[in-house]
PDB file of C-alpha atoms in Angstrom:
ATOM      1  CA  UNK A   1       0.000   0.000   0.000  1.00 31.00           C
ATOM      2  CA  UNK A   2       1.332   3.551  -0.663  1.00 35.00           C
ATOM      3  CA  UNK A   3       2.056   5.653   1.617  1.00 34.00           C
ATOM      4  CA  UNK A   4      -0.457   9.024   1.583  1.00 43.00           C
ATOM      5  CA  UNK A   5       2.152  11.548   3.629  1.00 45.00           C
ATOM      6  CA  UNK A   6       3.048  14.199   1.535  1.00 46.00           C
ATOM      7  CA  UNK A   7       6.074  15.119  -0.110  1.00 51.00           C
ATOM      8  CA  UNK A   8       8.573  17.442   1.925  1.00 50.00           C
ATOM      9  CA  UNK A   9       7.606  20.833  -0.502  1.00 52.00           C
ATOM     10  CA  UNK A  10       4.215  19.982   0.282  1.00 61.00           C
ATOM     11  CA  UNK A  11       4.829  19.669   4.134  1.00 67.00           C
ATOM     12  CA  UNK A  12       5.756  23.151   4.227  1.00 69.00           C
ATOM     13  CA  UNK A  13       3.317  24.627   2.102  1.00 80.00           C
ATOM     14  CA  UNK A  14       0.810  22.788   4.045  1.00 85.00           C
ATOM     15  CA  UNK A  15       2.424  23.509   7.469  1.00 87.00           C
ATOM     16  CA  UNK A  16       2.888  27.457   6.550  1.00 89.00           C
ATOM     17  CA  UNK A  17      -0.905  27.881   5.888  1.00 92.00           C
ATOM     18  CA  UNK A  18      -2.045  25.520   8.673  1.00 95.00           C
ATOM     19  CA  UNK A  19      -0.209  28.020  10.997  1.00 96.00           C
ATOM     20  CA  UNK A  20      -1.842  30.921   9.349  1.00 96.00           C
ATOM     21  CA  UNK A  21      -5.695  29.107  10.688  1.00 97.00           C
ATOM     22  CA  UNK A  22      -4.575  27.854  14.043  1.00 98.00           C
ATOM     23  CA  UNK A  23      -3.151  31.281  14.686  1.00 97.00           C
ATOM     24  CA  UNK A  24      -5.833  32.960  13.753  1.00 97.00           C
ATOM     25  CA  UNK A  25      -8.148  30.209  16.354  1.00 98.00           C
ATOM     26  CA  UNK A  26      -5.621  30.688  18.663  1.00 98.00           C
ATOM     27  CA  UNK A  27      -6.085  34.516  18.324  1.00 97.00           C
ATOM     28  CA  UNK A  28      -9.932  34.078  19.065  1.00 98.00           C
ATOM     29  CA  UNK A  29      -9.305  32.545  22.412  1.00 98.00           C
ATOM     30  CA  UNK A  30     -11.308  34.322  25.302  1.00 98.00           C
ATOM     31  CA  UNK A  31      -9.771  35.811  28.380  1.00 98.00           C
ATOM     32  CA  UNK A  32     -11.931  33.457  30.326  1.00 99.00           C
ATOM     33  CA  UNK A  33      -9.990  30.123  28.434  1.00 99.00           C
ATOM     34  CA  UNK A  34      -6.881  31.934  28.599  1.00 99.00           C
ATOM     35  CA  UNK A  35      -6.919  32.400  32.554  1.00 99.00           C
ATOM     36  CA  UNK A  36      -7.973  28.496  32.724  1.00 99.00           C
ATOM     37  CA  UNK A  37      -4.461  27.643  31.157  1.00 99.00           C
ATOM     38  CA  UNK A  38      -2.424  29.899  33.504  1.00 99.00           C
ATOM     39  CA  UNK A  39      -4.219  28.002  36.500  1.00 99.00           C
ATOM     40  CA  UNK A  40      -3.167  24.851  35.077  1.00 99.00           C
ATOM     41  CA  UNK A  41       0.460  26.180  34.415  1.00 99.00           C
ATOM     42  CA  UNK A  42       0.806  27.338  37.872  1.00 98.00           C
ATOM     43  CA  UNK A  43      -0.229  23.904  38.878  1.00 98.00           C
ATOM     44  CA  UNK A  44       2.224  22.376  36.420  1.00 99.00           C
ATOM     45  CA  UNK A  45       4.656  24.199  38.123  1.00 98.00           C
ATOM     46  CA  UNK A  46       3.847  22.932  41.864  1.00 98.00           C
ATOM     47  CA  UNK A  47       4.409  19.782  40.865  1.00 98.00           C
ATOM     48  CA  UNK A  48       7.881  20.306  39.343  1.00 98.00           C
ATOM     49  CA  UNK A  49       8.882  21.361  42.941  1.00 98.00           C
ATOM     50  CA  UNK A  50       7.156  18.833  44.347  1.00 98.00           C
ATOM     51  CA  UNK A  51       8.676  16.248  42.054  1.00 98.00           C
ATOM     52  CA  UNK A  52      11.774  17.764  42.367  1.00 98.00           C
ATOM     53  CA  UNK A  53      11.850  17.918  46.166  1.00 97.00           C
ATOM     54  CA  UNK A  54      11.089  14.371  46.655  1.00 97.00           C
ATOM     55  CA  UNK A  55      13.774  13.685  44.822  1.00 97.00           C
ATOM     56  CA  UNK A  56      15.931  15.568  46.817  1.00 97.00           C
ATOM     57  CA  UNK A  57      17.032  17.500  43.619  1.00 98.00           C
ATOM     58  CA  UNK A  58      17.156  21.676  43.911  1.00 97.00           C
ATOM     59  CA  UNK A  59      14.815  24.215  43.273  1.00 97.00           C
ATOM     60  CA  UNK A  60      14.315  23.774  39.480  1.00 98.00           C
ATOM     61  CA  UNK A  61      15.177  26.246  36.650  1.00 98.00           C
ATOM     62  CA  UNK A  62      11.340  27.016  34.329  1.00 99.00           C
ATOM     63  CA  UNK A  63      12.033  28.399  31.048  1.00 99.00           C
ATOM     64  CA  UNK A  64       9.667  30.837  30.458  1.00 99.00           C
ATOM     65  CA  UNK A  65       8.997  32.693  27.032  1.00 98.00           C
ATOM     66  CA  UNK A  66       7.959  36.320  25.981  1.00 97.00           C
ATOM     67  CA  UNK A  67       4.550  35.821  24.155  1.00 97.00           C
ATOM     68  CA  UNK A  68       4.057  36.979  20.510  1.00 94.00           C
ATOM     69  CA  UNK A  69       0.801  36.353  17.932  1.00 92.00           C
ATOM     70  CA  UNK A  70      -1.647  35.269  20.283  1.00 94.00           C
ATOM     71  CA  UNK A  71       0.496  33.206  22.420  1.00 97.00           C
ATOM     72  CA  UNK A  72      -0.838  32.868  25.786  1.00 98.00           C
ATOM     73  CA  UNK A  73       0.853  35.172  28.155  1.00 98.00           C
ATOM     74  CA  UNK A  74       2.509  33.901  31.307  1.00 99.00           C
ATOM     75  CA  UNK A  75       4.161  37.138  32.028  1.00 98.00           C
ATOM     76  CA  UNK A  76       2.199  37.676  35.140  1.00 98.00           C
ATOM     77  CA  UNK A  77       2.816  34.268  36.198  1.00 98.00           C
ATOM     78  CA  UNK A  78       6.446  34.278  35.376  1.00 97.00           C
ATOM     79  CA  UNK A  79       6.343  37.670  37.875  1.00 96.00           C
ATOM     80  CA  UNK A  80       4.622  36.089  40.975  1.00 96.00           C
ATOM     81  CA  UNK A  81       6.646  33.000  41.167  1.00 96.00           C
ATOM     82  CA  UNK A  82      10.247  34.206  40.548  1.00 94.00           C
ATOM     83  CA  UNK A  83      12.297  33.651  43.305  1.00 87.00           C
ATOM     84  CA  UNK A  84       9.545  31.729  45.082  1.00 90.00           C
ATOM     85  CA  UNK A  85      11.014  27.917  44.995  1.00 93.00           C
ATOM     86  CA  UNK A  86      11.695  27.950  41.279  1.00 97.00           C
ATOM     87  CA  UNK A  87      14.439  30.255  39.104  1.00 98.00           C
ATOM     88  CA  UNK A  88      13.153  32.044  36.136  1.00 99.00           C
ATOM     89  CA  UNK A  89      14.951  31.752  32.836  1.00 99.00           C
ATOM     90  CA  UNK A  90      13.883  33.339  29.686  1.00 99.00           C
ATOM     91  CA  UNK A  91      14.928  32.262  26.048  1.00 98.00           C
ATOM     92  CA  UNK A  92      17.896  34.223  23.902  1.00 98.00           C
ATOM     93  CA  UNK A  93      18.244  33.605  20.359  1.00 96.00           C
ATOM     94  CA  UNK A  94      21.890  33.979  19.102  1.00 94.00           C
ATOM     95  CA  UNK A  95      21.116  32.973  15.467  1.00 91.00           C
ATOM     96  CA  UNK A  96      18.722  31.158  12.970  1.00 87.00           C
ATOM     97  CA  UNK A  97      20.802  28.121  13.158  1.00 89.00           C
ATOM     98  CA  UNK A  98      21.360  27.384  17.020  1.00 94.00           C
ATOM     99  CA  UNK A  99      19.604  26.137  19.770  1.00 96.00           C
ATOM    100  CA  UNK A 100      18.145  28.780  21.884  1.00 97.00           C
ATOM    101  CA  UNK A 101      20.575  29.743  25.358  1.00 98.00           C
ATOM    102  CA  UNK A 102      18.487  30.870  28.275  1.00 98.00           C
ATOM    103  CA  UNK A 103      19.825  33.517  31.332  1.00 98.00           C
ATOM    104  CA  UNK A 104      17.935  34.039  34.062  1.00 98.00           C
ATOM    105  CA  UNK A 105      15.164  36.589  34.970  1.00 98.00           C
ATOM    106  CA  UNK A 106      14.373  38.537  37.579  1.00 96.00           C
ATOM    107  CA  UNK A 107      12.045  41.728  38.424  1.00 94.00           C
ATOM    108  CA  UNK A 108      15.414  43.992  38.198  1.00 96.00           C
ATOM    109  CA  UNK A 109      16.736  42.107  34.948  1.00 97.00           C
ATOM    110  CA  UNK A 110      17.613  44.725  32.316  1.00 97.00           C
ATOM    111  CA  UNK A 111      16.150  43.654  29.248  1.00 98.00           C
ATOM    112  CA  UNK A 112      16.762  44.259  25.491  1.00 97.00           C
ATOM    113  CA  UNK A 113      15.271  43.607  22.252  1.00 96.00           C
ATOM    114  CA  UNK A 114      16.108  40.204  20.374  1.00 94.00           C
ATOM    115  CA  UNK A 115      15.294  38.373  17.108  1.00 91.00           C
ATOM    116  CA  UNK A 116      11.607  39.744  16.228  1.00 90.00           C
ATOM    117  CA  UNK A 117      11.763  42.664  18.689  1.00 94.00           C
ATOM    118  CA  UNK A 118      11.271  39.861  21.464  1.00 96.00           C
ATOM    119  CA  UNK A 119      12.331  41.190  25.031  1.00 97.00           C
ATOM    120  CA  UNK A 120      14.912  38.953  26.523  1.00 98.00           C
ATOM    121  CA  UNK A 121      17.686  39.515  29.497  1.00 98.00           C
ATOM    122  CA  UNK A 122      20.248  41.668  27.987  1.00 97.00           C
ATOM    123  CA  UNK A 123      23.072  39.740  29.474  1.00 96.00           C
ATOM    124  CA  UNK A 124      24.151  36.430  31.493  1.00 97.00           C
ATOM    125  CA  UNK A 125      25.367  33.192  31.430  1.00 98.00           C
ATOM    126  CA  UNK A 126      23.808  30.457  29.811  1.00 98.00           C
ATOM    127  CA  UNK A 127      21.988  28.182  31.763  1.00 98.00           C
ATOM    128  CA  UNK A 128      20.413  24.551  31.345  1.00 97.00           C
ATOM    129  CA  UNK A 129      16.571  24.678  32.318  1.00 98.00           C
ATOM    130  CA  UNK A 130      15.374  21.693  34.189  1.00 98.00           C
ATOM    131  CA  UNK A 131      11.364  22.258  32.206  1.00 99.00           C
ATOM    132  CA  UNK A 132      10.587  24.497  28.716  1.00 99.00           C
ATOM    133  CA  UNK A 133       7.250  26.123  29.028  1.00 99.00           C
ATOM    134  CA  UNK A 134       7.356  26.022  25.212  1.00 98.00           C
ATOM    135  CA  UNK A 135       3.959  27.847  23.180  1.00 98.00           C
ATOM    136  CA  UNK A 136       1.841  26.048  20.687  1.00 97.00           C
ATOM    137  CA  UNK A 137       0.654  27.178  17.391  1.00 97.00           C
ATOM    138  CA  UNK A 138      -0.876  23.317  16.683  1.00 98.00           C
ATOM    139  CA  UNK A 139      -0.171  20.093  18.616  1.00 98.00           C
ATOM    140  CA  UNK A 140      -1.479  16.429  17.880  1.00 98.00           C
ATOM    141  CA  UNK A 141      -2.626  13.726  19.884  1.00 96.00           C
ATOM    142  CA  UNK A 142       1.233  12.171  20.505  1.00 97.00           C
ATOM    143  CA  UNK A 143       2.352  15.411  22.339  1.00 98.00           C
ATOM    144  CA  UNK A 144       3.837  16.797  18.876  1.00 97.00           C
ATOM    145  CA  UNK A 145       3.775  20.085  18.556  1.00 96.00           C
ATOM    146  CA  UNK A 146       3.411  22.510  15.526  1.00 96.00           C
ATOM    147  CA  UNK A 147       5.849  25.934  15.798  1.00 93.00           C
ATOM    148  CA  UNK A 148       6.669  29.260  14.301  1.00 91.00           C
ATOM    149  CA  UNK A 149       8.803  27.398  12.052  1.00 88.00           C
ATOM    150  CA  UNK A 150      11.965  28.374  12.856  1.00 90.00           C
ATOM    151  CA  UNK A 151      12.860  24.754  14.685  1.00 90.00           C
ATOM    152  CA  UNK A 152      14.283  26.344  17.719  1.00 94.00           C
ATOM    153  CA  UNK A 153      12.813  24.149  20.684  1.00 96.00           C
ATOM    154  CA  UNK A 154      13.643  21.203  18.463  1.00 94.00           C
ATOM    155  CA  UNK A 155      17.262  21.729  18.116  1.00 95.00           C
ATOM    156  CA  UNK A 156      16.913  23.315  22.014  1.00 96.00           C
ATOM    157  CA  UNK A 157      15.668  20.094  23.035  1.00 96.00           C
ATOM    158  CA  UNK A 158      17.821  17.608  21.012  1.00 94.00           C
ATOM    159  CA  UNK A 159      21.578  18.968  21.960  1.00 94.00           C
ATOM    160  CA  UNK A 160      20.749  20.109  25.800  1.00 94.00           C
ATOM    161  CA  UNK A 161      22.311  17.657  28.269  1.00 93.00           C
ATOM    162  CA  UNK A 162      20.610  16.731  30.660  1.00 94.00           C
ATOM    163  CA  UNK A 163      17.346  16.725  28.245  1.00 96.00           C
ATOM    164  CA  UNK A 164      15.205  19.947  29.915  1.00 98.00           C
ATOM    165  CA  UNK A 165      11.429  18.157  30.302  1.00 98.00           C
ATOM    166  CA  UNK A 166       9.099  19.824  27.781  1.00 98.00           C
ATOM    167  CA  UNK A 167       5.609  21.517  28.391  1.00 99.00           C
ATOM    168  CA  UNK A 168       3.308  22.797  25.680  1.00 99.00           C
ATOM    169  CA  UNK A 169       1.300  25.328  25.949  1.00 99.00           C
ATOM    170  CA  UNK A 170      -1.650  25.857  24.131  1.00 98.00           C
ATOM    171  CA  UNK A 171      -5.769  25.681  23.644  1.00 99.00           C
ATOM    172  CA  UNK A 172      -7.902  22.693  22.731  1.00 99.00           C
ATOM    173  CA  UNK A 173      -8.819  24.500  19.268  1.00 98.00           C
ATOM    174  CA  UNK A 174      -5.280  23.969  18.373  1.00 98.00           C
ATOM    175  CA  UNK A 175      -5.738  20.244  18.791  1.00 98.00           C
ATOM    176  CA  UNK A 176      -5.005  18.551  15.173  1.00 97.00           C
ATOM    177  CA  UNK A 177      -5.200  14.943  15.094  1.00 96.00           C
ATOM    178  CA  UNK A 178      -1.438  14.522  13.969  1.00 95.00           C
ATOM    179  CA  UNK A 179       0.829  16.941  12.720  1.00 93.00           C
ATOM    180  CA  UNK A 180       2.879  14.532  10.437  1.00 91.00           C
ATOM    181  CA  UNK A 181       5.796  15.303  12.754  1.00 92.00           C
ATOM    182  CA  UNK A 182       9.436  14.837  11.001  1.00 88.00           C
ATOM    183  CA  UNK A 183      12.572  13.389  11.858  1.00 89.00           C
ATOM    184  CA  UNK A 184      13.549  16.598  13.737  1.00 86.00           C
ATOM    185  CA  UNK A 185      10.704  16.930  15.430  1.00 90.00           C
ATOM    186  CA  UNK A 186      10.188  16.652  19.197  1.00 93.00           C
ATOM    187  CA  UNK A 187       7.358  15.192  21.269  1.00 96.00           C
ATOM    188  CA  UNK A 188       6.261  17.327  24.567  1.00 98.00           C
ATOM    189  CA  UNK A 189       6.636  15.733  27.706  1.00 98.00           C
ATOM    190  CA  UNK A 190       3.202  17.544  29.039  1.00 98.00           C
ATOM    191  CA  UNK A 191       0.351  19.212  26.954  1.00 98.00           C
ATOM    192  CA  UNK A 192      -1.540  22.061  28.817  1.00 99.00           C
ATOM    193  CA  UNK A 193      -4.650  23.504  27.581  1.00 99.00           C
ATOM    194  CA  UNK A 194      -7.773  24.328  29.414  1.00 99.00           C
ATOM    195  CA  UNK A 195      -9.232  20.737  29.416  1.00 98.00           C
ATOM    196  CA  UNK A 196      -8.187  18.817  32.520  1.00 97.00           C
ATOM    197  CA  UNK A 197      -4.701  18.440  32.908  1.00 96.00           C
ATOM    198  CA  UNK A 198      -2.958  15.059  33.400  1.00 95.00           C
ATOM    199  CA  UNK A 199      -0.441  16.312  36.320  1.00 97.00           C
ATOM    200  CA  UNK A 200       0.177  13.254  37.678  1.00 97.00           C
ATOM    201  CA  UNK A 201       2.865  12.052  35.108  1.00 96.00           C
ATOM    202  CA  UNK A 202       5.029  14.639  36.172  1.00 98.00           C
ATOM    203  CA  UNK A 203       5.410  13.262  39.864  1.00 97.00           C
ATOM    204  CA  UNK A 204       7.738  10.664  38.081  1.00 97.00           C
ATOM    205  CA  UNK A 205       9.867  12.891  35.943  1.00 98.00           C
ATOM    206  CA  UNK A 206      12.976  12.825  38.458  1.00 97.00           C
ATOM    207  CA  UNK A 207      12.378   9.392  39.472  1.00 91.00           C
TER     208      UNK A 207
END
């Protein structure tokens, strides 16, 4: 039988005007939906430290990101919890090539503008997150997850040592039921929308 996956050309065709719909779904999302998936985030989050405190493991390192088309914001989130049992990093992009570095953020970070006039900490060492809040523009029902395009968290998540655990972020109208992911693709660890969360899995992350 032959196989019905299209060619590569046709992968990106289809992929660049499937993320022209889902952002535009994405863009639709309501405030009410929106505050649904921080609530889960922040609960995402207490069970990192949890996890990570049973384990007898330190405080771990969340990599955070600026949002941009639609993306849900955890800026406000990202300001209540730094310092408080977790550090806050935040994503720098040194070129279209490379994985993403990440430097840590606080209130008093000073901040400059990056690729696509994205705010990030204007200087610091790199540092290796122990979990990627990473945004969604699609994501399928095997955790993989559909980009800007630009294959950062993929190459992010394939050449950090340890492997940072991954956490999508997204909405339920982003859902797709497979994204025909590609060799370079990477599966989330976590999916968080505002459906019921599966937190559990992550009490066994640092087993």
């Amino acid at each position: 039988m032959e196989r019905n996956d299209p060619e590569p050309d046709d992968r990106g065709s289809q992929r660049k005007h499937l993320r022209k719909e889902l952002r535009a779904r994405r863009a639709a999302v309501s405030r009410e939906v929106r505050a649904t998936v921080v609530q889960h985030v922040r609960g995402a989050l207490d069970g990192v430290i949890a996890a990570r405190n049973s384990a007898g493991l330190e405080p771990p390192k969340i990599a955070f990101y600026w949002p941009i088309h639609g993306e849900l914001s955890l800026v406000d989130l990202m300001k209540d919890v730094a310092g408080q049992e977790l550090t806050v990093l935040l994503p720098v992009v040194t070129g279209p090539d490379e994985p993403l570095e990440f430097r840590e953020w606080t209130r008093s970070t000073p901040m400059r503008r990056g690729a696509w006039n994205i705010p990030e900490p204007a200087e610091g060492k790199d540092v290796t997150p122990d979990v990627l809040l990473v945004p969604l523009v699609g994501f399928d029902e095997r955790r993989y997850r559909l980009g800007n395009g630009g294959g950062y968290y993929d190459r992010t998540l394939a050449s950090r040592v340890p492997r940072p655990r991954a956490i999508g972020i997204g909405f339920e109208v982003l859902r797709l039921p497979t994204i025909h992911p590609e060799p370079h693709d990477v599966p989330m660890d976590l999916i968080l929308t505002e459906a019921d969360p599966d937190l559990d899995r992550i009490a066994s992350w640092w087993d």
